[in-house]
PDB file of C-alpha atoms and ligand atoms in Angstrom:
ATOM      1  CA  MET A   1      81.440  -2.071  33.714  1.00  0.00           C
ATOM      2  CA  ASP A   2      83.104  -5.408  34.372  1.00  0.00           C
ATOM      3  CA  ILE A   3      81.288  -8.352  35.911  1.00  0.00           C
ATOM      4  CA  LEU A   4      82.981 -11.032  37.968  1.00  0.00           C
ATOM      5  CA  LEU A   5      81.023 -14.227  38.544  1.00  0.00           C
ATOM      6  CA  CYS A   6      82.443 -16.204  41.471  1.00  0.00           C
ATOM      7  CA  GLY A   7      81.490 -19.836  41.763  1.00  0.00           C
ATOM      8  CA  GLY A   8      82.888 -22.898  43.450  1.00  0.00           C
ATOM      9  CA  PHE A   9      82.035 -25.671  45.847  1.00  0.00           C
ATOM     10  CA  LEU A  10      80.227 -25.009  49.150  1.00  0.00           C
ATOM     11  CA  GLY A  11      82.699 -23.686  51.685  1.00  0.00           C
ATOM     12  CA  SER A  12      85.536 -23.340  49.167  1.00  0.00           C
ATOM     13  CA  GLY A  13      86.146 -19.727  50.229  1.00  0.00           C
ATOM     14  CA  LYS A  14      84.083 -17.630  47.797  1.00  0.00           C
ATOM     15  CA  THR A  15      82.923 -15.093  50.401  1.00  0.00           C
ATOM     16  CA  THR A  16      86.366 -14.868  51.989  1.00  0.00           C
ATOM     17  CA  LEU A  17      87.910 -14.205  48.591  1.00  0.00           C
ATOM     18  CA  ILE A  18      85.229 -11.693  47.598  1.00  0.00           C
ATOM     19  CA  ASN A  19      85.671  -9.717  50.825  1.00  0.00           C
ATOM     20  CA  LYS A  20      89.411  -9.477  50.156  1.00  0.00           C
ATOM     21  CA  LEU A  21      88.818  -8.479  46.568  1.00  0.00           C
ATOM     22  CA  LEU A  22      86.356  -5.775  47.585  1.00  0.00           C
ATOM     23  CA  ARG A  23      88.909  -4.304  49.958  1.00  0.00           C
ATOM     24  CA  GLY A  24      91.605  -4.445  47.299  1.00  0.00           C
ATOM     25  CA  MET A  25      89.362  -2.872  44.672  1.00  0.00           C
ATOM     26  CA  THR A  26      87.995  -0.074  46.845  1.00  0.00           C
ATOM     27  CA  ALA A  27      91.502   0.695  48.159  1.00  0.00           C
ATOM     28  CA  GLN A  28      92.285   1.620  44.555  1.00  0.00           C
ATOM     29  CA  GLY A  29      89.257   3.871  44.338  1.00  0.00           C
ATOM     30  CA  LEU A  30      87.163   1.488  42.267  1.00  0.00           C
ATOM     31  CA  THR A  31      83.407   1.366  42.863  1.00  0.00           C
ATOM     32  CA  VAL A  32      81.887  -2.067  43.273  1.00  0.00           C
ATOM     33  CA  ALA A  33      78.382  -3.504  43.513  1.00  0.00           C
ATOM     34  CA  VAL A  34      77.897  -6.965  44.942  1.00  0.00           C
ATOM     35  CA  VAL A  35      75.116  -9.408  44.162  1.00  0.00           C
ATOM     36  CA  GLU A  36      74.669 -11.989  46.867  1.00  0.00           C
ATOM     37  CA  ASN A  37      72.610 -15.106  46.859  1.00  0.00           C
ATOM     38  CA  GLU A  38      70.287 -15.537  49.770  1.00  0.00           C
ATOM     39  CA  ALA A  39      71.486 -19.057  50.413  1.00  0.00           C
ATOM     40  CA  GLY A  40      74.968 -17.849  51.371  1.00  0.00           C
ATOM     41  CA  GLN A  41      75.816 -18.384  55.011  1.00  0.00           C
ATOM     42  CA  GLU A  42      78.363 -15.651  55.428  1.00  0.00           C
ATOM     43  CA  GLY A  43      77.798 -12.381  53.650  1.00  0.00           C
ATOM     44  CA  VAL A  44      79.907  -9.475  52.602  1.00  0.00           C
ATOM     45  CA  ASP A  45      81.573  -7.696  55.523  1.00  0.00           C
ATOM     46  CA  ALA A  46      79.088  -5.226  57.018  1.00  0.00           C
ATOM     47  CA  ALA A  47      81.983  -2.950  57.942  1.00  0.00           C
ATOM     48  CA  LEU A  48      83.117  -2.814  54.325  1.00  0.00           C
ATOM     49  CA  VAL A  49      79.662  -1.859  53.151  1.00  0.00           C
ATOM     50  CA  ALA A  50      79.339   0.787  55.872  1.00  0.00           C
ATOM     51  CA  ALA A  51      82.666   2.291  54.815  1.00  0.00           C
ATOM     52  CA  GLY A  52      81.105   3.161  51.458  1.00  0.00           C
ATOM     53  CA  GLY A  53      81.989   2.469  47.848  1.00  0.00           C
ATOM     54  CA  ILE A  54      80.132  -0.834  47.871  1.00  0.00           C
ATOM     55  CA  ARG A  55      76.482  -1.523  47.176  1.00  0.00           C
ATOM     56  CA  VAL A  56      74.932  -4.882  47.916  1.00  0.00           C
ATOM     57  CA  THR A  57      71.984  -6.262  45.961  1.00  0.00           C
ATOM     58  CA  PRO A  58      70.440  -9.392  47.411  1.00  0.00           C
ATOM     59  CA  LEU A  59      69.111 -11.789  44.842  1.00  0.00           C
ATOM     60  CA  PHE A  60      66.003 -13.616  45.899  1.00  0.00           C
ATOM     61  CA  GLY A  61      64.946 -17.037  44.804  1.00  0.00           C
ATOM     62  CA  GLY A  62      67.404 -19.048  46.838  1.00  0.00           C
ATOM     63  CA  CYS A  63      70.534 -19.292  44.798  1.00  0.00           C
ATOM     64  CA  VAL A  64      72.192 -17.899  41.743  1.00  0.00           C
ATOM     65  CA  CYS A  65      71.871 -20.914  39.542  1.00  0.00           C
ATOM     66  CA  CYS A  66      70.928 -21.582  35.964  1.00  0.00           C
ATOM     67  CA  GLN A  67      67.198 -21.505  36.728  1.00  0.00           C
ATOM     68  CA  ILE A  68      67.283 -17.906  37.823  1.00  0.00           C
ATOM     69  CA  SER A  69      70.100 -16.585  35.695  1.00  0.00           C
ATOM     70  CA  GLY A  70      67.487 -14.370  33.998  1.00  0.00           C
ATOM     71  CA  GLU A  71      66.906 -12.690  37.343  1.00  0.00           C
ATOM     72  CA  LEU A  72      70.643 -12.242  37.766  1.00  0.00           C
ATOM     73  CA  LEU A  73      70.874 -10.717  34.314  1.00  0.00           C
ATOM     74  CA  SER A  74      68.178  -8.159  35.080  1.00  0.00           C
ATOM     75  CA  ALA A  75      69.767  -7.357  38.461  1.00  0.00           C
ATOM     76  CA  VAL A  76      73.055  -6.668  36.682  1.00  0.00           C
ATOM     77  CA  GLN A  77      71.352  -4.510  34.063  1.00  0.00           C
ATOM     78  CA  ARG A  78      69.578  -2.538  36.780  1.00  0.00           C
ATOM     79  CA  ILE A  79      72.874  -2.012  38.597  1.00  0.00           C
ATOM     80  CA  GLU A  80      74.441  -0.769  35.402  1.00  0.00           C
ATOM     81  CA  GLU A  81      71.647   1.727  34.786  1.00  0.00           C
ATOM     82  CA  GLU A  82      71.338   2.958  38.346  1.00  0.00           C
ATOM     83  CA  LEU A  83      74.873   2.816  39.720  1.00  0.00           C
ATOM     84  CA  SER A  84      77.208   2.102  36.836  1.00  0.00           C
ATOM     85  CA  PRO A  85      80.012   0.893  39.146  1.00  0.00           C
ATOM     86  CA  ASP A  86      83.416  -0.134  37.833  1.00  0.00           C
ATOM     87  CA  TRP A  87      82.772  -3.736  38.889  1.00  0.00           C
ATOM     88  CA  VAL A  88      79.849  -5.979  39.747  1.00  0.00           C
ATOM     89  CA  VAL A  89      80.873  -8.999  41.792  1.00  0.00           C
ATOM     90  CA  VAL A  90      78.458 -11.919  42.037  1.00  0.00           C
ATOM     91  CA  GLU A  91      78.749 -14.771  44.522  1.00  0.00           C
ATOM     92  CA  MET A  92      76.990 -17.751  43.062  1.00  0.00           C
ATOM     93  CA  SER A  93      75.668 -20.527  45.253  1.00  0.00           C
ATOM     94  CA  GLY A  94      77.869 -23.560  45.703  1.00  0.00           C
ATOM     95  CA  LEU A  95      75.650 -25.494  43.335  1.00  0.00           C
ATOM     96  CA  ALA A  96      75.441 -22.977  40.520  1.00  0.00           C
ATOM     97  CA  LEU A  97      76.710 -23.880  37.101  1.00  0.00           C
ATOM     98  CA  MET A  98      79.033 -21.353  35.582  1.00  0.00           C
ATOM     99  CA  ASP A  99      78.384 -22.430  32.011  1.00  0.00           C
ATOM    100  CA  GLY A 100      74.614 -21.888  32.118  1.00  0.00           C
ATOM    101  CA  ILE A 101      74.929 -18.382  33.518  1.00  0.00           C
ATOM    102  CA  ARG A 102      77.646 -17.500  31.065  1.00  0.00           C
ATOM    103  CA  ASP A 103      75.443 -18.607  28.179  1.00  0.00           C
ATOM    104  CA  THR A 104      72.528 -16.504  29.446  1.00  0.00           C
ATOM    105  CA  PHE A 105      74.741 -13.415  29.569  1.00  0.00           C
ATOM    106  CA  ARG A 106      76.150 -14.131  26.113  1.00  0.00           C
ATOM    107  CA  ARG A 107      72.726 -14.663  24.622  1.00  0.00           C
ATOM    108  CA  TYR A 108      70.623 -12.027  26.327  1.00  0.00           C
ATOM    109  CA  GLY A 109      73.053  -9.598  27.931  1.00  0.00           C
ATOM    110  CA  ARG A 110      73.941  -6.230  26.489  1.00  0.00           C
ATOM    111  CA  PRO A 111      76.578  -6.773  23.830  1.00  0.00           C
ATOM    112  CA  GLY A 112      79.951  -5.699  25.120  1.00  0.00           C
ATOM    113  CA  LEU A 113      79.293  -6.555  28.783  1.00  0.00           C
ATOM    114  CA  ALA A 114      82.678  -7.624  30.083  1.00  0.00           C
ATOM    115  CA  LEU A 115      81.946 -10.885  31.863  1.00  0.00           C
ATOM    116  CA  HIS A 116      84.692 -12.727  33.746  1.00  0.00           C
ATOM    117  CA  THR A 117      84.242 -16.053  35.481  1.00  0.00           C
ATOM    118  CA  LEU A 118      86.171 -17.222  38.505  1.00  0.00           C
ATOM    119  CA  SER A 119      85.826 -20.589  40.160  1.00  0.00           C
ATOM    120  CA  VAL A 120      87.200 -21.169  43.644  1.00  0.00           C
ATOM    121  CA  ALA A 121      88.654 -24.650  44.092  1.00  0.00           C
ATOM    122  CA  ASP A 122      89.309 -25.899  47.617  1.00  0.00           C
ATOM    123  CA  MET A 123      92.826 -27.336  47.531  1.00  0.00           C
ATOM    124  CA  ALA A 124      92.457 -28.785  51.034  1.00  0.00           C
ATOM    125  CA  ARG A 125      89.535 -30.966  49.936  1.00  0.00           C
ATOM    126  CA  TRP A 126      90.333 -31.340  46.237  1.00  0.00           C
ATOM    127  CA  PRO A 127      91.152 -35.078  46.000  1.00  0.00           C
ATOM    128  CA  LYS A 128      88.224 -35.965  48.229  1.00  0.00           C
ATOM    129  CA  LEU A 129      85.715 -33.762  46.374  1.00  0.00           C
ATOM    130  CA  LEU A 130      86.889 -34.919  42.990  1.00  0.00           C
ATOM    131  CA  ARG A 131      86.480 -38.540  44.051  1.00  0.00           C
ATOM    132  CA  ALA A 132      83.092 -38.132  45.700  1.00  0.00           C
ATOM    133  CA  MET A 133      81.440 -35.382  43.622  1.00  0.00           C
ATOM    134  CA  GLU A 134      83.178 -35.353  40.286  1.00  0.00           C
ATOM    135  CA  PRO A 135      80.167 -34.294  38.178  1.00  0.00           C
ATOM    136  CA  VAL A 136      79.506 -31.271  40.415  1.00  0.00           C
ATOM    137  CA  VAL A 137      83.161 -30.259  40.559  1.00  0.00           C
ATOM    138  CA  ARG A 138      83.412 -30.659  36.789  1.00  0.00           C
ATOM    139  CA  ARG A 139      80.454 -28.357  36.170  1.00  0.00           C
ATOM    140  CA  GLN A 140      81.732 -25.759  38.604  1.00  0.00           C
ATOM    141  CA  LEU A 141      85.060 -25.461  36.836  1.00  0.00           C
ATOM    142  CA  ALA A 142      83.792 -25.665  33.258  1.00  0.00           C
ATOM    143  CA  GLY A 143      83.749 -22.219  31.702  1.00  0.00           C
ATOM    144  CA  ALA A 144      85.981 -20.564  34.321  1.00  0.00           C
ATOM    145  CA  ASP A 145      88.421 -17.927  33.059  1.00  0.00           C
ATOM    146  CA  ILE A 146      90.290 -18.163  36.341  1.00  0.00           C
ATOM    147  CA  VAL A 147      90.535 -20.918  38.927  1.00  0.00           C
ATOM    148  CA  ALA A 148      91.523 -19.623  42.355  1.00  0.00           C
ATOM    149  CA  VAL A 149      93.208 -22.626  43.944  1.00  0.00           C
ATOM    150  CA  ASN A 150      92.381 -21.728  47.534  1.00  0.00           C
ATOM    151  CA  LYS A 151      93.585 -22.763  50.995  1.00  0.00           C
ATOM    152  CA  VAL A 152      97.167 -23.399  49.908  1.00  0.00           C
ATOM    153  CA  ASP A 153      98.125 -22.510  53.485  1.00  0.00           C
ATOM    154  CA  LEU A 154      96.614 -25.879  54.473  1.00  0.00           C
ATOM    155  CA  VAL A 155      97.668 -28.011  51.491  1.00  0.00           C
ATOM    156  CA  SER A 156     100.031 -26.778  48.824  1.00  0.00           C
ATOM    157  CA  ALA A 157      98.907 -26.922  45.206  1.00  0.00           C
ATOM    158  CA  ASP A 158     100.454 -30.062  43.791  1.00  0.00           C
ATOM    159  CA  PRO A 159     101.050 -30.656  40.072  1.00  0.00           C
ATOM    160  CA  THR A 160      98.530 -33.516  39.883  1.00  0.00           C
ATOM    161  CA  ALA A 161      95.728 -31.364  41.275  1.00  0.00           C
ATOM    162  CA  LEU A 162      96.681 -28.446  39.034  1.00  0.00           C
ATOM    163  CA  ASP A 163      96.675 -30.737  35.979  1.00  0.00           C
ATOM    164  CA  GLN A 164      93.236 -32.044  36.939  1.00  0.00           C
ATOM    165  CA  MET A 165      91.902 -28.514  37.342  1.00  0.00           C
ATOM    166  CA  ALA A 166      93.426 -27.402  34.048  1.00  0.00           C
ATOM    167  CA  ALA A 167      91.742 -30.327  32.318  1.00  0.00           C
ATOM    168  CA  LEU A 168      88.352 -29.397  33.798  1.00  0.00           C
ATOM    169  CA  ALA A 169      88.736 -25.691  32.991  1.00  0.00           C
ATOM    170  CA  PRO A 170      90.486 -25.596  29.622  1.00  0.00           C
ATOM    171  CA  GLY A 171      92.289 -22.319  29.010  1.00  0.00           C
ATOM    172  CA  ALA A 172      91.741 -21.036  32.561  1.00  0.00           C
ATOM    173  CA  VAL A 173      94.529 -19.289  34.423  1.00  0.00           C
ATOM    174  CA  LEU A 174      95.176 -21.083  37.734  1.00  0.00           C
ATOM    175  CA  VAL A 175      96.028 -18.878  40.697  1.00  0.00           C
ATOM    176  CA  PRO A 176      97.141 -20.577  43.938  1.00  0.00           C
ATOM    177  CA  ILE A 177      95.952 -18.458  46.835  1.00  0.00           C
ATOM    178  CA  SER A 178      95.159 -18.364  50.510  1.00  0.00           C
ATOM    179  CA  ALA A 179      92.144 -16.069  50.546  1.00  0.00           C
ATOM    180  CA  ALA A 180      91.973 -16.078  54.333  1.00  0.00           C
ATOM    181  CA  GLY A 181      95.567 -15.024  54.897  1.00  0.00           C
ATOM    182  CA  ALA A 182      96.411 -12.868  51.883  1.00  0.00           C
ATOM    183  CA  GLU A 183      96.566  -9.074  51.822  1.00  0.00           C
ATOM    184  CA  PRO A 184      93.614  -7.564  49.938  1.00  0.00           C
ATOM    185  CA  GLU A 185      95.883  -5.595  47.595  1.00  0.00           C
ATOM    186  CA  ARG A 186      97.757  -8.806  46.748  1.00  0.00           C
ATOM    187  CA  VAL A 187      94.533 -10.700  46.025  1.00  0.00           C
ATOM    188  CA  TRP A 188      93.259  -7.975  43.704  1.00  0.00           C
ATOM    189  CA  ALA A 189      96.653  -7.609  41.985  1.00  0.00           C
ATOM    190  CA  ASP A 190      96.895 -11.381  41.437  1.00  0.00           C
ATOM    191  CA  LEU A 191      93.382 -11.534  40.042  1.00  0.00           C
ATOM    192  CA  ARG A 192      93.941  -8.587  37.735  1.00  0.00           C
ATOM    193  CA  ALA A 193      97.172 -10.131  36.467  1.00  0.00           C
ATOM    194  CA  ALA A 194      95.375 -13.428  35.853  1.00  0.00           C
ATOM    195  CA  LEU A 195      92.602 -11.633  33.949  1.00  0.00           C
ATOM    196  CA  SER A 196      95.037  -9.879  31.685  1.00  0.00           C
ATOM    197  CA  ARG A 197      96.962 -13.103  31.068  1.00  0.00           C
ATOM    198  CA  ARG A 198      93.700 -14.744  30.153  1.00  0.00           C
ATOM    199  CA  GLU A 199      92.723 -11.886  27.839  1.00  0.00           C
ATOM    200  CA  GLY A 200      96.194 -11.903  26.311  1.00  0.00           C
ATOM    201  CA  ALA A 201      95.621 -15.559  25.493  1.00  0.00           C
ATOM    202  CA  GLY A 202      92.463 -14.556  23.607  1.00  0.00           C
ATOM    203  CA  VAL A 203      89.329 -15.306  25.606  1.00  0.00           C
TER     204      VAL A 203
HETATM  205  N1  LIG B   1      92.747 -22.261  55.980  1.00  0.00           N
HETATM  206  C1  LIG B   1      92.014 -21.509  55.172  1.00  0.00           C
HETATM  207  N2  LIG B   1      90.695 -21.400  55.361  1.00  0.00           N
HETATM  208  C2  LIG B   1      89.984 -20.643  54.500  1.00  0.00           C
HETATM  209  C3  LIG B   1      90.598 -19.965  53.406  1.00  0.00           C
HETATM  210  N3  LIG B   1      89.634 -19.297  52.737  1.00  0.00           N
HETATM  211  C4  LIG B   1      88.468 -19.550  53.374  1.00  0.00           C
HETATM  212  N4  LIG B   1      88.666 -20.352  54.445  1.00  0.00           N
HETATM  213  C5  LIG B   1      87.663 -20.846  55.398  1.00  0.00           C
HETATM  214  O1  LIG B   1      86.764 -21.712  54.738  1.00  0.00           O
HETATM  215  C6  LIG B   1      85.460 -21.581  55.299  1.00  0.00           C
HETATM  216  C7  LIG B   1      84.463 -21.255  54.198  1.00  0.00           C
HETATM  217  O2  LIG B   1      84.758 -19.987  53.665  1.00  0.00           O
HETATM  218  P1  LIG B   1      83.665 -19.097  52.927  1.00  0.00           P
HETATM  219  O3  LIG B   1      84.385 -17.915  52.374  1.00  0.00           O
HETATM  220  O4  LIG B   1      82.490 -18.865  53.768  1.00  0.00           O
HETATM  221  O5  LIG B   1      83.283 -20.092  51.725  1.00  0.00           O
HETATM  222  P2  LIG B   1      82.080 -19.972  50.675  1.00  0.00           P
HETATM  223  O6  LIG B   1      82.564 -20.657  49.450  1.00  0.00           O
HETATM  224  O7  LIG B   1      81.661 -18.563  50.545  1.00  0.00           O
HETATM  225  O8  LIG B   1      80.961 -20.833  51.415  1.00  0.00           O
HETATM  226  P3  LIG B   1      79.386 -20.952  51.011  1.00  0.00           P
HETATM  227  O9  LIG B   1      78.925 -19.589  50.574  1.00  0.00           O
HETATM  228  O10 LIG B   1      78.749 -21.440  52.263  1.00  0.00           O
HETATM  229  O11 LIG B   1      79.361 -21.955  49.893  1.00  0.00           O
HETATM  230  C8  LIG B   1      85.555 -20.496  56.353  1.00  0.00           C
HETATM  231  O12 LIG B   1      85.712 -21.106  57.600  1.00  0.00           O
HETATM  232  C9  LIG B   1      86.808 -19.723  55.942  1.00  0.00           C
HETATM  233  O13 LIG B   1      87.429 -19.090  57.031  1.00  0.00           O
HETATM  234  C10 LIG B   1      92.025 -20.093  53.237  1.00  0.00           C
HETATM  235  O14 LIG B   1      92.646 -19.539  52.339  1.00  0.00           O
HETATM  236  N5  LIG B   1      92.658 -20.888  54.145  1.00  0.00           N
HETATM  237 MG1  LIG B   2      79.736 -17.722  50.751  1.00  0.00          MG
END
């Protein structure tokens, strides 16, 4: 069972990306469970869930952040025991810190759990967010295996921004994307390719 933790700033496109990923994954016959935080505005597509192959576990307590990462860990363990899907996808709240959750999984999770971290960066607001909220942006990117550089349909990913992201997420694979416009199969293929590049580099 592989786990994908999706973080990133409020409104950066986490849910949009996750919905595309779920379509791409299930189109390939993979089974997926989703853990959603209650604070999220937009949830996973009801139509996708109704079509089958996807189970949604709401996580109470407001948001998936470091304070309740123990609750997230037990939710994931329960999913593994009860459903054992191919993937568990977790949307973290816009304020969650990737590093803290990662540490909890490393320390207390079942050894061998394949944990992958993805941070969605909003290219359209990147310079503004970095200027105004640097500490938050920094903590959201730290510990990411993959940075999905989203909304490149609005603003293309420029080298300065990519360098800044690479500096905040050392070793991460950066994937420019337009989650809203892309085909689900493309999104899943790009993510899978990024994961294997990252693993090839020795996570
Ligand atoms: N132009 C454009 N808009 C996008 C893209 N991806 C997401 N959006 C829009 O950005 C807004 C926020 O998207 P969400 O997917 O809800 O973002 P989120 O990160 O889940 O938001 P919260 O859970 O509230 O933090 C929505 O209006 C989306 O339609 C994209 O690739 N291009
Ligand atoms: Mg969301």
